[in-house]
XYZ file of C-alpha atoms in Angstrom:
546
model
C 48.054 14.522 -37.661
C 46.303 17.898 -38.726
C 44.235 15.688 -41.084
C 42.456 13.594 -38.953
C 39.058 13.623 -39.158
C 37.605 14.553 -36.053
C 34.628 12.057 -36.181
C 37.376 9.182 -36.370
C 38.333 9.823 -32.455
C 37.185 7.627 -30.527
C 36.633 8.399 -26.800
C 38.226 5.767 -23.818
C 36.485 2.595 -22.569
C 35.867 4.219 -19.334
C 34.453 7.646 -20.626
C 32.020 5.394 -23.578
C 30.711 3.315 -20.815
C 29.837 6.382 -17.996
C 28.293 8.100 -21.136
C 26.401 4.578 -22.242
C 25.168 4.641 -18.842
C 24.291 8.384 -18.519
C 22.092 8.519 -21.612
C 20.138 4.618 -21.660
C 19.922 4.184 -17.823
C 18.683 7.551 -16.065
C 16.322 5.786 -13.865
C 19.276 3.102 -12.626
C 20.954 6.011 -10.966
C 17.888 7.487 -9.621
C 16.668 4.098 -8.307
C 20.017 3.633 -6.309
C 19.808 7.159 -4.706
C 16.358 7.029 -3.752
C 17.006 3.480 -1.859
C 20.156 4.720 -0.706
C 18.530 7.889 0.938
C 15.163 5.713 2.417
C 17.518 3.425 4.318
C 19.590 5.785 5.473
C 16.348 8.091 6.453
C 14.760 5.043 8.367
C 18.230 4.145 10.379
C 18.389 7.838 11.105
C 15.092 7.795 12.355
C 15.697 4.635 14.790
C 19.094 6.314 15.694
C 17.540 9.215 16.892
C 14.883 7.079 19.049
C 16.999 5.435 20.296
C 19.940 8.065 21.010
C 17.310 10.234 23.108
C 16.269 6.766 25.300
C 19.711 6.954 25.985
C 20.561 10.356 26.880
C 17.432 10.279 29.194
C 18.095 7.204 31.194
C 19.745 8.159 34.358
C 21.680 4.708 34.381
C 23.031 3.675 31.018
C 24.755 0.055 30.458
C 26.628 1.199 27.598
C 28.367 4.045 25.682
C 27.297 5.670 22.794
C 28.833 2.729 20.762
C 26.038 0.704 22.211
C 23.602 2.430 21.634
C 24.502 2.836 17.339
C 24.411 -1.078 18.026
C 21.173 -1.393 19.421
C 19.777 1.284 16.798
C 20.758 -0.658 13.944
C 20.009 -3.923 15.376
C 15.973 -2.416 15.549
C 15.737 -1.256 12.193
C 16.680 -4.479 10.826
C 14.002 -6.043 13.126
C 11.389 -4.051 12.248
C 12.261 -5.920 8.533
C 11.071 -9.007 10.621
C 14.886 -10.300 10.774
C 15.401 -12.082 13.752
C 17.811 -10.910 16.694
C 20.114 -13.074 18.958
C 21.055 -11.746 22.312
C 23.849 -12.856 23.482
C 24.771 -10.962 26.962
C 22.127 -13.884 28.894
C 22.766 -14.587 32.315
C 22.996 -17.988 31.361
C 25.578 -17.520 28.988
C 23.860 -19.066 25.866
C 22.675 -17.092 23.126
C 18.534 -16.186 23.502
C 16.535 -15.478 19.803
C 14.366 -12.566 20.372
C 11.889 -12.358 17.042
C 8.821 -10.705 18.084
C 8.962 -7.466 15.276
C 6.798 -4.337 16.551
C 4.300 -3.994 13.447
C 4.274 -0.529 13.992
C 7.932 -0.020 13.697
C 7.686 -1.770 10.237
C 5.563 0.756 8.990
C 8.681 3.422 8.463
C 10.899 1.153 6.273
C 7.755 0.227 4.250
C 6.491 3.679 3.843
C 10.238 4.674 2.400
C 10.665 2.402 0.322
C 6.924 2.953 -1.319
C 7.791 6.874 -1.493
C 11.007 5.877 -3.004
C 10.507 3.506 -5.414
C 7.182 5.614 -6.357
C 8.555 8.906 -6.819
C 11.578 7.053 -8.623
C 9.288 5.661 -11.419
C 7.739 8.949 -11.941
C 11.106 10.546 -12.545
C 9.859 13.678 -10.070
C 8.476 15.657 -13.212
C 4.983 17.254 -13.829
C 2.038 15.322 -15.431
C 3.288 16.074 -19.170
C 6.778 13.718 -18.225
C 7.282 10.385 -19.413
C 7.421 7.700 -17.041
C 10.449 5.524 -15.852
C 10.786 2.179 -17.195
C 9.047 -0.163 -14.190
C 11.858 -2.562 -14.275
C 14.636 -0.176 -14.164
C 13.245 1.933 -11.420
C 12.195 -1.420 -9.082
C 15.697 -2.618 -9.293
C 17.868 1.031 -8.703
C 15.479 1.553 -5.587
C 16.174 -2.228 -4.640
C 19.744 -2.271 -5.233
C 20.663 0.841 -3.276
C 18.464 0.040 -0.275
C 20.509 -2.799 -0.422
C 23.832 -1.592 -0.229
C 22.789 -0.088 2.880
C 21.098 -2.400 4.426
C 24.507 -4.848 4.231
C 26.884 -2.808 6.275
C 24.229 -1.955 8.658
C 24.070 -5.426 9.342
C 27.676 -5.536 9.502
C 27.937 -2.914 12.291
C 24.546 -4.412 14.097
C 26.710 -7.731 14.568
C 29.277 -6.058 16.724
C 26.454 -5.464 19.548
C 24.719 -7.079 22.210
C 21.523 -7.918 19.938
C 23.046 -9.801 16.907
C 21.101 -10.167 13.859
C 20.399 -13.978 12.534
C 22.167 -13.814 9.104
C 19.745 -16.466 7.698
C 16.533 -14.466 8.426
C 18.339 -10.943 7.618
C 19.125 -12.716 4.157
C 15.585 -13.730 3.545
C 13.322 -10.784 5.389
C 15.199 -7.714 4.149
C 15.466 -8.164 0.693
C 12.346 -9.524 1.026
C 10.763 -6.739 2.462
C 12.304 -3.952 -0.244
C 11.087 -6.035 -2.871
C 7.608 -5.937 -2.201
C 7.604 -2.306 -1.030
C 9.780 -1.362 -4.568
C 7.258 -3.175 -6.639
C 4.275 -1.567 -4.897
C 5.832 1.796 -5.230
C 6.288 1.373 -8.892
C 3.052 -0.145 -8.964
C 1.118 2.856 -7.738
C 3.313 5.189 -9.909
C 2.247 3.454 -12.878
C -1.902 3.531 -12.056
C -2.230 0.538 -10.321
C -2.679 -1.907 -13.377
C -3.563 -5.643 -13.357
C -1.381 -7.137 -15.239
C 1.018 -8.126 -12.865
C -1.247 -9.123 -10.275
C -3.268 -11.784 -12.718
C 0.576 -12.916 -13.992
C 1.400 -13.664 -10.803
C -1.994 -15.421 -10.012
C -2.205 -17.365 -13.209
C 0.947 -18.993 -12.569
C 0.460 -19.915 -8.961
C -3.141 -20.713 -8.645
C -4.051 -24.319 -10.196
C -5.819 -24.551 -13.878
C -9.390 -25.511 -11.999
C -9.293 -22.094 -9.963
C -8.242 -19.628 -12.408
C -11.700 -19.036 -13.828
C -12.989 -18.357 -10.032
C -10.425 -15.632 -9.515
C -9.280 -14.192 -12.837
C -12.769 -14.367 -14.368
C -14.081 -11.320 -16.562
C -16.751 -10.731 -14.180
C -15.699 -8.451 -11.515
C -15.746 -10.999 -8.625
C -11.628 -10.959 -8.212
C -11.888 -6.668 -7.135
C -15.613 -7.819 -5.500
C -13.792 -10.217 -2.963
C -10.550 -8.480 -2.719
C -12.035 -5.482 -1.183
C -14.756 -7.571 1.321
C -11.534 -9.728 2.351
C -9.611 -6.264 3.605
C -12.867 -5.014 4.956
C -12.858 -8.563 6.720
C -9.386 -8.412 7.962
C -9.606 -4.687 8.999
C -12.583 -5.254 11.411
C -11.088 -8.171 13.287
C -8.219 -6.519 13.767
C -10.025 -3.250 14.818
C -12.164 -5.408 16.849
C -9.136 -7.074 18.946
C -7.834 -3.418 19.693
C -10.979 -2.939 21.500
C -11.029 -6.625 22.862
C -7.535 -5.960 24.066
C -8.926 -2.174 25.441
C -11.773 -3.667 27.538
C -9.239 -6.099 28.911
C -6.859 -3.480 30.088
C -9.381 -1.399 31.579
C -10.594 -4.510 33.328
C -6.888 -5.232 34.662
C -6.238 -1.787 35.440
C -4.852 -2.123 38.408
C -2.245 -4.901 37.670
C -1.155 -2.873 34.359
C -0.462 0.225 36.509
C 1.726 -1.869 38.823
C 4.166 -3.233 36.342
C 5.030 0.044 35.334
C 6.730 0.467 38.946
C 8.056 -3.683 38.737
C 10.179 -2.422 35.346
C 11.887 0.971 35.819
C 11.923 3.976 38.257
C 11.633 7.835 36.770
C 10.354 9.187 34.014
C 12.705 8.469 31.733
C 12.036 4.924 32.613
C 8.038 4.979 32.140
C 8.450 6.796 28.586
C 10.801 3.943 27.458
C 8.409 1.602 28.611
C 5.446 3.254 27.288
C 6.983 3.803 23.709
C 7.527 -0.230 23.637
C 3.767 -0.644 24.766
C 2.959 1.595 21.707
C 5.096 0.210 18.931
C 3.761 -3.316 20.388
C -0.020 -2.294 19.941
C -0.658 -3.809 16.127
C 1.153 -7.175 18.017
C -1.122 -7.113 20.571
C -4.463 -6.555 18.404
C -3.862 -9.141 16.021
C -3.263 -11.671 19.649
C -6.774 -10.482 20.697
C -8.081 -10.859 17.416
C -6.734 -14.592 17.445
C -8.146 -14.986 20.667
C -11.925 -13.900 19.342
C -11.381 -16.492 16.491
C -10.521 -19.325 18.559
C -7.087 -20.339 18.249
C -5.839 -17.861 21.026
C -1.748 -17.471 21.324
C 1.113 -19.497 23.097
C 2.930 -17.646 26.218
C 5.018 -20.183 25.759
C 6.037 -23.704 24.865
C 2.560 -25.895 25.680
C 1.225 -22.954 27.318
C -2.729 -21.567 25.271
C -4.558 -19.280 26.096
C -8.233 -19.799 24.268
C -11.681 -18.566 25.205
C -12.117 -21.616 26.437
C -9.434 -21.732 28.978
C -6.133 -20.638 30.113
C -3.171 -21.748 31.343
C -0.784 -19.870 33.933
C 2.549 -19.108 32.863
C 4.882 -18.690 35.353
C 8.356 -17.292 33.433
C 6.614 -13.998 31.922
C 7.883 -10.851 33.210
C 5.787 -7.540 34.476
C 5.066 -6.211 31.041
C 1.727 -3.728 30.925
C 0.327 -5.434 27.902
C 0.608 -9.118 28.871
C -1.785 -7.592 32.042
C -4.527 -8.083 29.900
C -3.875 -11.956 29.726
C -7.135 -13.677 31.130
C -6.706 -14.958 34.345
C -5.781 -18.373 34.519
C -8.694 -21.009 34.606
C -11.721 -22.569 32.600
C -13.298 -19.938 30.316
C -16.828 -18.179 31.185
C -19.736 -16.734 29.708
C -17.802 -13.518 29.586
C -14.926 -14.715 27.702
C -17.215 -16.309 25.514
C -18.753 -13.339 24.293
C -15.966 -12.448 22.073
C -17.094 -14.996 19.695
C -19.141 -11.689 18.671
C -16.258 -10.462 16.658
C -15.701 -13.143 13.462
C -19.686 -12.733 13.220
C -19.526 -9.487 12.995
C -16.311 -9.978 10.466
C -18.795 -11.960 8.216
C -21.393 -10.101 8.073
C -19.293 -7.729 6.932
C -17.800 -9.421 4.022
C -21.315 -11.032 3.456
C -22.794 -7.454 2.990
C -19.763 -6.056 0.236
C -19.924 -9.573 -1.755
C -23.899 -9.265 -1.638
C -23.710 -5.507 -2.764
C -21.487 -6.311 -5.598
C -23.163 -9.308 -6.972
C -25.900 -6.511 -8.002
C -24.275 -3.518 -8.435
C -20.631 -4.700 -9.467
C -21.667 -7.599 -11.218
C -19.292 -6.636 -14.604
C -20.386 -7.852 -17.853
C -22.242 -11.070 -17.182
C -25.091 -8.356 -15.016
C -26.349 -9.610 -11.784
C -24.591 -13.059 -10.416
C -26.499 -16.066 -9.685
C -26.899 -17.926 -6.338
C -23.834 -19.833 -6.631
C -21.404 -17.711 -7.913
C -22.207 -15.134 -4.966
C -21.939 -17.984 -2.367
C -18.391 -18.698 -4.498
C -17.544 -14.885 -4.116
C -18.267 -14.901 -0.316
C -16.237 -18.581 0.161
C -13.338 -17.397 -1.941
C -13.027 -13.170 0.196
C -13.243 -15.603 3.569
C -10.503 -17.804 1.743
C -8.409 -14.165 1.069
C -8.998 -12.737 4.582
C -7.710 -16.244 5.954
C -4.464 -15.698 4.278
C -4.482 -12.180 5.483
C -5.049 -13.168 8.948
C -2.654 -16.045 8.891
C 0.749 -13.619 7.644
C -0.595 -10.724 10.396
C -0.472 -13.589 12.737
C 2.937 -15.032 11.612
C 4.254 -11.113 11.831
C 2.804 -10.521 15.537
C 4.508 -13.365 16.839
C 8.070 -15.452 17.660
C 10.632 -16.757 20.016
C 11.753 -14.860 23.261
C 14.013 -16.695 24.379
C 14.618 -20.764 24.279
C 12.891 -23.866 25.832
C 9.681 -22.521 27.371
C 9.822 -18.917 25.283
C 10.903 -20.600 21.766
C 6.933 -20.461 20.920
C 5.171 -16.712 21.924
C 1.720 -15.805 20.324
C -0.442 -17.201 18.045
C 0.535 -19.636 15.007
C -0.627 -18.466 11.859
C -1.979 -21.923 10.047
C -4.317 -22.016 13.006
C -5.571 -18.413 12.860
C -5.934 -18.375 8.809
C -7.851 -21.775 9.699
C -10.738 -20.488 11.833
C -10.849 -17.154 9.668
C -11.655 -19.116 6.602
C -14.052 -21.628 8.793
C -15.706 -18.520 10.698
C -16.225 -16.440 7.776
C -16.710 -18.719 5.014
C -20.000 -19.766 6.674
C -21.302 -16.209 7.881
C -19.948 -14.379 4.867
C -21.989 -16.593 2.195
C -25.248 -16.718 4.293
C -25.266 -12.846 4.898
C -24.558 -12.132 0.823
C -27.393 -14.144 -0.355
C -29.714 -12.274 2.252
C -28.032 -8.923 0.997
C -28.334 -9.984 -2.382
C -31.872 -11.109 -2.453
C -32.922 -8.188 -0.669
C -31.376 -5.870 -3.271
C -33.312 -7.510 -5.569
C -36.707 -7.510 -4.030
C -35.993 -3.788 -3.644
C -34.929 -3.024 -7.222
C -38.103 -5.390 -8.631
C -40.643 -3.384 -6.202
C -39.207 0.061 -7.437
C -39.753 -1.349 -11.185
C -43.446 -2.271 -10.903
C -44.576 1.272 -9.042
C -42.649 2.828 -11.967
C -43.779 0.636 -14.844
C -45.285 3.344 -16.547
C -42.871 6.029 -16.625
C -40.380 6.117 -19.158
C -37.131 8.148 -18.011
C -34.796 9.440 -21.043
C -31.614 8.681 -20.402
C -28.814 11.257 -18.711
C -26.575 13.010 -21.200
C -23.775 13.416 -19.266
C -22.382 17.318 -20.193
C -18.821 16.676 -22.417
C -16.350 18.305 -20.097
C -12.640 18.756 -20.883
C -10.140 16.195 -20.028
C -6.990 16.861 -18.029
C -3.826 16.392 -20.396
C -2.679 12.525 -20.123
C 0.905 11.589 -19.022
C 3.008 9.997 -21.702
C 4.205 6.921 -20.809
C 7.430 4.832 -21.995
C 6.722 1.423 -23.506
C 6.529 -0.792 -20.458
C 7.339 -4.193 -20.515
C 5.069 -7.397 -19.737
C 4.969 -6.296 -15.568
C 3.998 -2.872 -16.040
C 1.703 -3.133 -18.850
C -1.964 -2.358 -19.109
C -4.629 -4.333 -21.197
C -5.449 -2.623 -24.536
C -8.729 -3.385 -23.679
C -8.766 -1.681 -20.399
C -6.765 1.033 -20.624
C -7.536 2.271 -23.976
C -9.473 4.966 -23.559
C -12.776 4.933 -25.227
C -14.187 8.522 -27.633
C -16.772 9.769 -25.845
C -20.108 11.086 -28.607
C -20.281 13.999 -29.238
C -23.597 15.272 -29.847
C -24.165 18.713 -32.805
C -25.798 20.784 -29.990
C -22.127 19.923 -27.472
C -19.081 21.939 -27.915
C -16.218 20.537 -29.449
C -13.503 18.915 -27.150
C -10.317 20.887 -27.408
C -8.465 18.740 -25.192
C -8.498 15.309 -27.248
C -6.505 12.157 -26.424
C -5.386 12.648 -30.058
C -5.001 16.257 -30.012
C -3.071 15.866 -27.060
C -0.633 13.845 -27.929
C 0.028 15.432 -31.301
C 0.565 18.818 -29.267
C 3.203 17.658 -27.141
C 5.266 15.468 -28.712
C 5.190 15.818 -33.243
C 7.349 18.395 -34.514
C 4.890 18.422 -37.800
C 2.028 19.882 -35.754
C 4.241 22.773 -34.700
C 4.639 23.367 -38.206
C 0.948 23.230 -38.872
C 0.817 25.812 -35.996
C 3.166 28.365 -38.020
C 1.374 27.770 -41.126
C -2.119 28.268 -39.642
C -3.375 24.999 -39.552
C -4.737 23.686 -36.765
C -3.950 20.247 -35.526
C -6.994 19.376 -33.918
C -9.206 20.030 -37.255
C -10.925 22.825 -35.992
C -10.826 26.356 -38.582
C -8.017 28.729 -38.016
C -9.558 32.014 -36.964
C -9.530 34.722 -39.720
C -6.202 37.504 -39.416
C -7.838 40.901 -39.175
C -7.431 42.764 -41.710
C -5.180 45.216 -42.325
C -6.406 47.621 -45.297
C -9.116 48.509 -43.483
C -9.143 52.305 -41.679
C -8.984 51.966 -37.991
C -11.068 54.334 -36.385
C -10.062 57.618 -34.947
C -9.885 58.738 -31.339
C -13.167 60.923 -30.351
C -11.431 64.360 -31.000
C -11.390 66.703 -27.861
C -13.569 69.594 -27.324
C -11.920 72.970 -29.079
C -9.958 70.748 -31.525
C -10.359 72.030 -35.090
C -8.177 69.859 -37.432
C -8.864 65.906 -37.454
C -6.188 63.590 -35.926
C -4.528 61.190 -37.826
C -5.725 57.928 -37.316
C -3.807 55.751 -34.613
């Protein structure tokens, strides 16, 4: 046995694999702690709301138990799952599936900063990155394996989670956060995006949105522009109409709870029920309005009284029930406004952003403008979906406003005012840039030479696969000229690379050539005398030299 060759061991099946695992998969185990620790961080987070709600109420139902319950139960809501409440004084189990958009913001946000900071492997610029794939489905996977016993332990409570919509919403919901995360970490590229649109989006359409002249980016950012100030605008619809029901809002403060303790609770559900209520006005501005109930609309142009809705300070700002008026008409104000808005960024980037093919034509800007109100439709339409749900059964199965409807009038409302407003803008644009052509016929301007200024070192990247993989064309970057009277660029792309990652160039270093072609500075020499120090007054002999 003293003559075995030690090479010829071989290690144990168990010991092969963890070391298999340790060396090709670094970003597997990384994913699965970083998901691990953003679920657990956003059920701490609801624990600890809800723990201190509980400790301050001077009448608790339940224990401490309870409480855990109704914690978990909340996080998994704010993942849009739907909750069952079973402790009715009827007996028979109520849906409750009305998720505060605000509270969804904290499991989002972790799993971005997760899946993000998983992908970039928490090193400095000079790191590689992780593999996209590897990072999307660690972060996935261990958000996961949270997520399931918390649903577990949530079912033990008073407010039961639906299994059917936890199955769908919560994975759901870490998959698109993961793959945004990743997305970001990786520079935001296109690829996936136009995979993903080329293979839903019929043959006749694909030129419209994927085409090589900037209008996809052009309409993408005038349909968030769109969304964001109708939303914006039904916060201050829904402020007016507060202030103008002040007094009935005050009073249902006193109708709910008694102390302090009470009014905070209910004043922390009014704020995590703010985004709800916005997107409700907004829906009300565009036409559509909400449901307070089965059969029961409330439009601009009228309302209906619903008698089952408890005191609750935000549903104070309901109109009052009737035939609409002038006043209530005015809100028609806000998808105009919405519009113009996405009528002024499609018109400014059919002239400005127009990509390769220069300035756009008449009908591809009208296009641009149809297809942003198209985008903001669908924006408006999953906002809506979000904001609203059952409460309860029979007359509360239906509670605010349906989404087909809303996405509807925000494609009808802004289709209309969006491509009227860009052919102004654009038109106008162009009168402007013709008139500043002819009063400067004569005068020739050399062109800007832009001074060469050294780049920051890039970030060395792993081969990606086909998700998380830039166009050579676009992300190649292009050699900028280099003019005799410019200094020479020490920090190449080439240069760079060669520096941080070839063991020949280190070489070249020791034997005094220089990897980025430039001459290697002359070694001083060493025959020649130095000179001497000055000698000091009263000194007779010279010093040697230093």
């Amino acid at each position: 046995m003293a003559g075995v060759i030690q090479t010829t061991v071989r290690r144990s099946m168990p010991a092969s694999l963890l070391l298999r695992v340790r060396h090709r998969s670094p970003g597997l185990a990384n994913g699965l702690v970083g998901g691990a620790l953003a679920a657990g961080l956003g059920l701490a987070a609801f624990t600890v709301l809800v723990m201190l709600l509980w400790v301050s109420s001077p009448y608790p139902d339940s224990g401490p138990g309870g409480a855990l319950h109704v914690a978990a139960a909340l996080w998994l809501l704010a993942h849009g799952a739907e909750l069952v409440r079973v402790d009715t004084l009827s007996g028979a189990p109520a849906p409750m599936g009305v998720p505060p958009l605000l509270l969804a913001v904290v499991p989002v946000w972790l799993l971005h900063r997760a899946a993000r900071d998983t992908a970039e492997g928490g090193a400095r610029d000079n790191a590689p990155l992780m593999p996209g794939r590897t990072a999307w489905a660690g972060v996935v996977l261990g958000y996961l394996a949270v997520a399931a016993p918390a649903a577990l332990y949530a079912a033990g409570g008073a407010l039961r989670p639906s299994w059917a919509w936890t199955a769908l919403c919560v994975p759901l919901v870490a998959l698109v956060a993961a793959g945004t995360g990743v997305w970001t970490a990786y520079g935001r590229p296109s690829g996936p995006l136009e995979q993903v649109l080329g293979a839903v989006l019929p043959r006749g359409a694909r030129h419209l949105v994927l085409g090589p002249d900037g209008r996809p980016g052009v309409a993408a950012r005038a349909a968030a522009a769109g969304a964001t100030v109708l939303v914006a605008g039904g916060a201050v619809v829904l402020t007016v109409s507060l202030g103008w029901h002040f007094g009935e809002t005050r009073r249902t403060f006193g109708r709910l709870t008694e102390g302090w303790s009470g009014w905070l609770a209910v004043l922390l559900l009014c704020v995590t029920l703010l985004p709800n209520a916005a997107v409700w006005a907004a829906a009300y501005a565009l036409g559509p309005g909400f449901l307070l109930g089965t059969g029961v609309a409330v439009t601009p142009l009228g309302a209906r009284a619903a008698p089952l809705l408890p005191p609750f300070p935000l549903l104070a700002a309901v109109p009052d029930p009737g035939a609409g008026t002038a006043l209530h008409g005015t809100v028609v104000a806000l998808p105009l406004t919405a519009g113009v808005v996405v009528g002024w960024f499609v018109g400014r980037g059919s002239v400005t952003g127009g990509g390769r093919f220069g300035v756009w034509t008449t009908g591809r800007t009208a296009g641009a403008a149809a297809f942003a109100a198209g985008l903001c439709g669908v924006l408006m339409a999953l906002l809506a979906g979000l904001a609203g749900g059952p409460l309860g059964t029979a007359a509360l199965a239906r509670f605010g406003p349906v989404g087909w409807q809303v996405g509807l009038a925000t494609a009808v409302w802004l289709g209309l005012t969006a491509a009227a407003t860009a052919l102004t803008v654009r038109a106008w644009r162009l009168r402007r840039s013709h008139r500043r052509g002819e009063r400067r016929a004569d005068r020739v301007v050399a062109p800007r030479r832009r001074p060469a200024l050294p780049r920051p070192p890039q970030r060395e990247r792993l081969p990606r696969g086909t998700w998380f993989k830039r166009k050579p064309g676009r992300s190649a970057p292009v050699p900028a000229p280099v003019a005799a009277d410019e200094p020479y660029l020490l920090l190449d792309d080439d240069g760079d690379d060669r520096a941080h990652g070839a063991p020949d160039d280190l070489r070249d270093l020791r034997d005094g050539t220089d990897p980025f072609g430039l001459r290697p500075r002359p070694e001083p020499l060493d025959d020649l005398p130095t000179a001497s120090p000055p000698a000091a007054p009263g000194d007779t002999e010279p010093r040697p030299p230093g």
